[in-house]
Short mmCIF file of C-alpha atoms in Angstrom, two decimals:
data_model
loop_
_atom_site.label_atom_id
_atom_site.label_comp_id
_atom_site.label_asym_id
_atom_site.label_seq_id
_atom_site.Cartn_x
_atom_site.Cartn_y
_atom_site.Cartn_z
CA ASN A 1 -11.87 1.97 165.97
CA ARG A 2 -13.38 5.04 164.38
CA ALA A 3 -12.28 7.43 167.14
CA GLY A 4 -8.70 6.26 166.69
CA ALA A 5 -8.88 6.76 162.94
CA VAL A 6 -10.20 10.28 163.43
CA GLU A 7 -7.29 11.07 165.75
CA ILE A 8 -4.78 9.73 163.22
CA GLU A 9 -6.28 12.01 160.56
CA ARG A 10 -6.11 14.99 162.94
CA ALA A 11 -2.50 14.25 163.84
CA ALA A 12 -1.59 14.09 160.15
CA GLY A 13 -2.27 17.82 160.09
CA ASP A 14 0.81 18.29 162.30
CA TYR A 15 3.02 17.34 159.38
CA ALA A 16 1.22 19.67 156.99
CA TYR A 17 1.53 22.52 159.48
CA ALA A 18 5.24 21.84 160.04
CA ALA A 19 5.90 21.72 156.30
CA ARG A 20 4.08 25.02 155.78
CA ARG A 21 5.92 26.74 158.61
CA ARG A 22 9.25 25.49 157.29
CA ARG A 23 8.51 26.97 153.86
CA GLU A 24 7.64 30.26 155.53
CA LEU A 25 11.03 30.52 157.25
CA GLY A 26 12.69 31.77 154.09
CA PRO A 27 16.44 31.85 153.35
CA GLY A 28 18.53 29.88 155.80
CA GLY A 29 15.59 27.80 156.96
CA LEU A 30 15.30 26.48 160.48
CA LEU A 31 18.98 26.94 161.37
CA ALA A 32 18.89 30.64 160.55
CA ALA A 33 15.64 31.10 162.48
CA LEU A 34 17.07 29.42 165.56
CA SER A 35 20.45 31.15 165.32
CA ALA A 36 18.80 34.55 165.32
CA ARG A 37 17.49 33.82 168.82
CA ALA A 38 20.48 31.92 170.17
CA ALA A 39 22.46 33.80 172.82
CA TRP A 40 24.13 30.95 174.73
CA THR A 41 26.20 28.05 173.44
CA SER A 42 27.75 24.88 174.87
CA ALA A 43 30.81 22.66 174.51
CA ALA A 44 31.43 21.18 171.07
CA THR A 45 29.93 17.73 171.63
CA HIS A 46 28.28 18.07 175.05
CA ALA A 47 31.16 16.43 176.87
CA VAL A 48 31.00 16.05 180.66
CA LEU A 49 33.75 18.60 181.27
CA PRO A 50 34.92 17.48 184.75
CA LEU A 51 35.67 14.04 183.27
CA LEU A 52 38.08 15.36 180.64
CA ALA A 53 41.71 14.40 181.19
CA THR A 54 43.68 17.42 179.95
CA ASP A 55 43.59 21.21 179.87
CA ALA A 56 44.03 21.03 176.10
CA GLY A 57 41.03 18.72 175.79
CA LEU A 58 38.90 21.08 177.85
CA ARG A 59 39.98 24.05 175.75
CA ARG A 60 39.21 22.13 172.55
CA GLN A 61 35.66 21.39 173.69
CA LEU A 62 35.01 24.99 174.79
CA VAL A 63 36.64 26.87 171.93
CA THR A 64 35.21 24.60 169.23
CA GLY A 65 31.69 24.97 170.59
CA ILE A 66 32.01 28.74 170.97
CA SER A 67 33.49 29.14 167.48
CA ALA A 68 30.68 27.08 165.95
CA HIS A 69 28.12 29.28 167.70
CA ARG A 70 29.75 32.50 166.52
CA ARG A 71 29.86 31.25 162.94
CA ARG A 72 26.18 30.34 162.96
CA ALA A 73 24.72 33.12 165.13
CA GLY A 74 27.12 35.94 164.28
CA SER A 75 27.79 36.85 167.91
CA TRP A 76 27.94 35.40 171.41
CA SER A 77 26.83 36.86 174.73
CA GLY A 78 29.25 34.88 176.91
CA GLY A 79 26.66 32.43 178.24
CA LEU A 80 27.57 28.74 178.11
CA TRP A 81 25.45 25.75 179.10
CA LEU A 82 27.59 23.32 181.09
CA PRO A 83 26.81 19.93 179.55
CA GLU A 84 24.66 17.94 181.98
CA CYS A 85 25.16 20.85 184.43
CA ALA A 86 28.40 19.02 185.30
CA HIS A 87 30.31 21.52 187.41
CA ALA A 88 33.63 21.46 189.23
CA GLU A 89 35.45 24.42 190.74
CA TRP A 90 38.55 23.86 188.59
CA LEU A 91 36.48 24.68 185.50
CA HIS A 92 36.14 28.36 186.48
CA GLY A 93 39.57 29.43 185.18
CA PRO A 94 39.27 27.69 181.78
CA LEU A 95 35.71 29.00 181.40
CA GLU A 96 36.90 32.55 182.06
CA ALA A 97 39.80 32.10 179.61
CA ALA A 98 37.35 31.00 176.92
CA GLY A 99 35.24 34.13 177.46
CA VAL A 100 32.41 32.53 179.43
CA SER A 101 30.62 35.02 181.67
CA SER A 102 27.64 32.94 182.84
CA THR A 103 26.66 29.30 183.18
CA CYS A 104 24.10 27.14 185.00
CA VAL A 105 24.77 24.68 187.82
CA GLU A 106 22.74 22.07 189.71
CA LEU A 107 23.23 22.55 193.46
CA THR A 108 20.22 20.71 194.85
CA ARG A 109 22.34 18.27 196.85
CA VAL A 110 24.37 21.23 198.18
CA PHE A 111 21.57 23.59 199.24
CA GLY A 112 18.62 21.18 199.46
CA LEU A 113 15.43 21.06 197.39
CA GLY A 114 13.49 24.32 197.54
CA ASP A 115 16.14 26.31 199.41
CA ARG A 116 15.96 30.01 198.56
CA ARG A 117 19.68 30.09 197.84
CA HIS A 118 18.84 28.55 194.48
CA LEU A 119 17.34 31.93 193.52
CA THR A 120 20.59 33.88 193.81
CA PRO A 121 23.48 33.81 191.28
CA LEU A 122 27.00 33.08 192.50
CA LEU A 123 30.05 35.12 191.46
CA THR A 124 33.24 33.06 191.26
CA ASP A 125 36.69 34.51 191.99
CA GLU A 126 37.70 33.79 188.40
CA GLY A 127 34.76 35.76 186.96
CA PRO A 128 32.01 33.50 185.57
CA VAL A 129 28.61 33.80 187.25
CA LEU A 130 26.98 30.51 188.29
CA TRP A 131 23.18 30.40 188.03
CA PRO A 132 21.66 27.61 190.18
CA ILE A 133 18.78 25.90 188.42
CA ASP A 134 15.63 25.62 190.56
CA ARG A 135 14.91 21.91 190.75
CA ALA A 136 11.81 22.44 192.91
CA MET A 137 10.03 24.29 190.10
CA MET A 138 11.54 22.25 187.28
CA ALA A 139 10.26 19.03 188.87
CA LEU A 140 6.70 20.28 188.36
CA VAL A 141 7.38 19.47 184.70
CA TRP A 142 10.43 17.24 184.36
CA SER A 143 9.77 14.36 186.77
CA ASP A 144 7.85 11.07 186.79
CA GLY A 145 4.84 12.75 188.38
CA GLY A 146 5.13 16.05 186.53
CA TYR A 147 2.53 17.73 184.34
CA PRO A 148 3.23 15.56 181.24
CA SER A 149 1.97 12.48 183.15
CA ARG A 150 -1.57 13.91 183.44
CA GLY A 151 -4.34 11.77 181.98
CA PRO A 152 -5.49 13.92 179.04
CA TYR A 153 -2.00 14.26 177.52
CA ARG A 154 -0.91 12.05 174.65
CA ASN A 155 0.88 8.85 175.64
CA TYR A 156 4.33 8.91 174.06
CA HIS A 157 4.96 5.20 174.62
CA GLY A 158 1.53 3.76 173.75
CA LEU A 159 1.49 2.88 170.05
CA THR A 160 -0.90 1.11 167.69
CA THR A 161 0.18 -1.88 165.60
CA HIS A 162 1.35 0.56 162.93
CA ARG A 163 3.10 2.76 165.51
CA HIS A 164 0.61 5.63 165.63
CA HIS A 165 0.07 7.68 168.78
CA VAL A 166 -3.68 7.60 169.40
CA TRP A 167 -3.91 7.09 173.16
CA GLY A 168 -3.97 9.46 176.07
CA ASN A 169 -2.19 8.74 179.33
CA ASP A 170 -5.60 7.82 180.74
CA GLY A 171 -5.96 4.92 178.27
CA ALA A 172 -8.72 6.51 176.20
CA VAL A 173 -8.38 7.69 172.62
CA TYR A 174 -6.49 10.97 172.67
CA ASP A 175 -8.67 14.08 172.85
CA ALA A 176 -6.71 17.10 171.59
CA GLY A 177 -9.27 19.54 172.97
CA ALA A 178 -9.10 18.10 176.47
CA ALA A 179 -5.30 18.09 176.32
CA ARG A 180 -5.29 21.75 175.29
CA LEU A 181 -7.43 22.64 178.31
CA GLN A 182 -5.10 20.63 180.56
CA ALA A 183 -2.06 22.47 179.16
CA ALA A 184 -3.71 25.81 179.94
CA ALA A 185 -4.56 24.70 183.49
CA ASP A 186 -1.05 23.38 184.09
CA ALA A 187 0.47 26.60 182.75
CA ALA A 188 -1.64 28.64 185.15
CA ASP A 189 -0.61 26.38 188.04
CA PHE A 190 3.07 26.57 187.10
CA VAL A 191 3.13 30.35 186.87
CA ALA A 192 1.25 30.72 190.16
CA ARG A 193 3.79 28.47 191.91
CA VAL A 194 6.78 30.28 190.45
CA ARG A 195 5.22 33.64 191.29
CA GLU A 196 4.88 32.51 194.90
CA ARG A 197 8.43 31.13 194.84
CA VAL A 198 9.98 34.50 193.90
CA ALA A 199 7.59 36.69 195.91
CA GLY A 200 10.47 37.56 198.23
CA GLY A 201 12.84 38.31 195.36
CA GLY A 202 15.33 36.28 193.38
CA VAL A 203 15.56 34.62 189.97
CA CYS A 204 13.93 31.23 189.37
CA VAL A 205 15.96 29.46 186.67
CA CYS A 206 13.98 26.72 184.92
CA ALA A 207 15.94 24.73 182.35
CA PHE A 208 14.37 22.01 180.21
CA ASP A 209 15.80 19.85 177.44
CA THR A 210 14.46 21.20 174.16
CA GLU A 211 13.19 17.79 173.06
CA LEU A 212 10.83 17.69 176.05
CA LEU A 213 8.62 20.31 174.45
CA GLY A 214 6.81 18.76 171.51
CA HIS A 215 8.65 15.42 171.43
CA TRP A 216 8.50 13.63 174.77
CA TRP A 217 5.64 15.91 175.78
CA TYR A 218 3.46 16.37 172.73
CA GLU A 219 1.61 19.34 174.21
CA GLY A 220 4.76 20.94 175.64
CA VAL A 221 4.84 23.75 173.09
CA GLN A 222 1.19 24.56 173.87
CA TRP A 223 2.05 24.59 177.57
CA LEU A 224 5.02 26.92 177.04
CA SER A 225 2.91 29.31 174.96
CA ALA A 226 0.28 29.29 177.70
CA VAL A 227 2.99 29.93 180.33
CA ILE A 228 4.05 33.08 178.47
CA ASP A 229 0.44 34.28 178.37
CA GLU A 230 -0.07 33.41 182.04
CA CYS A 231 3.05 35.35 183.06
CA ALA A 232 1.53 38.47 181.50
CA ARG A 233 -1.84 37.78 183.16
CA GLN A 234 -0.44 37.01 186.61
CA GLY A 235 2.25 39.70 186.55
CA LEU A 236 5.30 37.41 186.60
CA ALA A 237 8.33 38.91 184.85
CA LEU A 238 10.12 36.74 182.28
CA SER A 239 13.80 37.35 181.61
CA THR A 240 16.79 35.89 179.87
CA LEU A 241 19.74 35.20 182.15
CA ASP A 242 21.77 37.79 180.24
CA ASP A 243 19.20 40.45 181.14
CA ALA A 244 18.76 39.13 184.68
CA ARG A 245 22.48 39.45 185.32
CA GLY A 246 22.15 43.21 185.12
CA GLU A 247 19.47 43.20 187.81
CA ALA A 248 20.49 40.42 190.22
CA THR A 249 23.28 40.80 192.76
CA PRO A 250 25.55 37.74 192.83
CA VAL A 251 26.98 36.44 196.09
CA ALA A 252 30.08 34.37 196.79
CA PRO A 253 29.62 30.61 196.31
CA PRO A 254 29.94 28.25 199.27
CA ALA A 255 33.49 27.14 200.01
CA GLN A 256 34.65 23.91 198.40
CA LEU A 257 31.67 23.13 196.22
CA PRO A 258 31.55 19.41 195.40
CA ILE A 259 31.40 18.17 191.82
CA THR A 260 27.75 18.25 190.81
CA SER A 261 25.49 17.54 187.83
CA TRP A 262 21.84 17.03 187.09
CA GLY A 263 22.43 13.32 186.59
CA GLU A 264 21.45 10.57 188.99
CA GLY A 265 22.52 11.34 192.54
CA GLY A 266 23.52 14.88 191.59
CA ASP A 267 27.08 13.70 190.84
CA LEU A 268 28.87 12.13 187.85
CA ARG A 269 27.83 8.50 188.33
CA THR A 270 25.62 8.54 185.22
CA TRP A 271 28.77 8.95 183.10
CA SER A 272 31.41 7.22 185.23
CA ALA A 273 29.79 4.57 187.46
CA PRO A 274 30.97 0.94 187.15
CA ARG A 275 28.50 0.03 184.40
CA VAL A 276 29.97 2.73 182.13
CA ALA A 277 33.45 3.13 183.65
CA ASP A 278 35.00 1.45 180.61
CA LEU A 279 33.63 4.23 178.38
CA ALA A 280 34.91 6.96 180.69
CA PHE A 281 38.41 5.45 180.90
CA ALA A 282 38.57 4.77 177.15
CA ALA A 283 37.66 8.37 176.35
CA ARG A 284 40.23 9.73 178.81
CA THR A 285 42.89 7.37 177.47
CA ALA A 286 42.21 8.52 173.92
CA GLU A 287 42.48 12.14 175.04
CA LEU A 288 45.85 11.45 176.67
CA ARG A 289 47.06 9.66 173.55
CA LEU A 290 46.19 12.69 171.46
CA ALA A 291 47.95 14.98 173.92
CA ALA A 292 51.10 12.85 173.69
CA ALA A 293 51.03 12.46 169.91
CA ARG A 294 53.55 14.06 167.58
CA ARG A 295 52.44 17.42 166.21
CA PRO A 296 50.60 18.27 164.12
CA VAL A 297 48.02 15.67 165.07
CA PRO A 298 45.73 14.34 162.33
CA VAL A 299 42.64 16.49 162.09
CA ARG A 300 40.44 13.41 161.80
CA ALA A 301 41.79 12.08 165.12
CA ALA A 302 40.84 15.30 166.90
CA ARG A 303 37.35 15.19 165.43
CA GLU A 304 36.84 11.56 166.37
CA LEU A 305 37.93 12.38 169.92
CA LEU A 306 35.30 15.13 170.12
CA ALA A 307 32.66 12.67 168.92
CA LEU A 308 33.91 10.08 171.42
CA GLN A 309 33.52 12.56 174.29
CA SER A 310 29.78 13.14 173.80
CA SER A 311 27.92 12.58 177.06
CA ASP A 312 25.13 10.73 175.27
CA TRP A 313 26.97 7.42 174.84
CA ALA A 314 27.49 6.83 178.56
CA PHE A 315 24.08 8.29 179.44
CA LEU A 316 22.23 5.91 177.14
CA ALA A 317 24.36 2.95 178.18
CA TYR A 318 23.86 3.74 181.88
CA ARG A 319 20.10 4.07 181.47
CA GLY A 320 19.84 1.01 179.19
CA THR A 321 17.30 2.77 176.97
CA ALA A 322 18.90 2.30 173.54
CA GLY A 323 20.15 -1.27 173.45
CA ALA A 324 23.58 -1.75 171.91
CA TYR A 325 23.47 1.54 169.97
CA PRO A 326 25.51 3.81 172.30
CA ARG A 327 28.32 1.29 172.72
CA GLU A 328 28.39 0.61 168.99
CA ARG A 329 28.71 4.31 168.26
CA PHE A 330 31.38 4.76 170.93
CA SER A 331 33.36 1.78 169.63
CA GLY A 332 33.13 3.09 166.07
CA HIS A 333 34.51 6.49 167.00
CA LEU A 334 37.22 4.90 169.15
CA ALA A 335 38.36 2.63 166.32
CA ALA A 336 38.39 5.51 163.83
CA PHE A 337 40.33 7.62 166.33
CA GLY A 338 43.02 4.94 166.58
CA GLN A 339 43.25 4.58 162.82
CA ALA A 340 43.49 8.34 162.30
CA LEU A 341 46.11 8.76 165.01
CA ALA A 342 48.17 6.01 163.38
CA GLY A 343 48.06 7.90 160.10
CA ASP A 344 45.83 5.46 158.19
CA PRO A 345 45.58 7.04 154.70
CA ALA A 346 42.15 5.52 154.25
CA LEU A 347 40.80 7.97 156.82
CA GLY A 348 40.58 11.52 155.52
CA PRO A 349 39.81 14.59 157.64
CA GLU A 350 36.05 14.39 157.08
CA LEU A 351 33.63 14.17 159.97
CA ARG A 352 30.38 15.96 159.29
CA GLY A 353 29.51 18.98 161.42
CA LEU A 354 32.76 19.67 163.28
CA ALA A 355 35.10 20.52 160.40
CA PRO A 356 34.77 24.34 160.19
CA ASP A 357 35.30 25.07 163.88
CA LEU A 358 37.82 22.57 165.22
CA ALA A 359 40.21 24.02 167.79
CA ALA A 360 43.52 22.13 167.60
#
């Protein structure tokens, strides 16, 4: 219909805007622009660290990720995002040894949803500070009934025959103006709730996957911009965790913290439950094979192991959202790992992206 055609023409302007902004970034492009604002890093390939089999494998993930960050950003503040917020107490020592001073943890099943203890950082005996993420506030956005499900927002899953996004969540043709007003209203609501949450003090840590803003939630960038404006209007202080560390007073963590994550059930089942246990055991077996191999190990084998350890393969297989793709990728890296470890001359050291920063 005509309204749908008009919306397609409007949406085409997104591509023109993105192309213009990319040209305006200058030397270094998008990577340089992002690196200039990047303070924290993560493990090399977003491996679920408590599932790794060896100290050497853990060090390889940490040091490779940190080295890659330093090369791209020029410096590092000591902050490290624990992949999938997967935390175990035995990680504290290796994190400290790698230079990590702060990280985030998911303790909802330890403290309970909405407990005020989520607002206080925890100082471990080994040194790294643990920042609990505040699931109660995050769920206002990142949950089935969160803001992105509101009627005026663009429906990510509803496509035309030619795979255009023209529908709102309410079933009508998408109205960008109405969605913009909804984003402003939701930003005001979010800031008001967080402001009330921290009225008695504390730091509310809200962590969202980057792809939520603008990809899964088309209006997410508008919402975030409105949140920043609302914070100024409502008097809510924004801070990086590096800056907040100088103002907040950490307390000792509870004794014997269980292994936690932000996956299903708050534990590691998303990456190790029966439906994906074969992937977890295969990755650990490969890691042990590398640890037992004659030195020096083939560089390609180490790189394939890093690729094999990515949390995405098990996550996608567990959720069943990507068909055969995650298992195909995992199997490909596993086969290449075996070939490289056996010294197959057909496999050189190349594996795009990890070469400059590999920690042996």
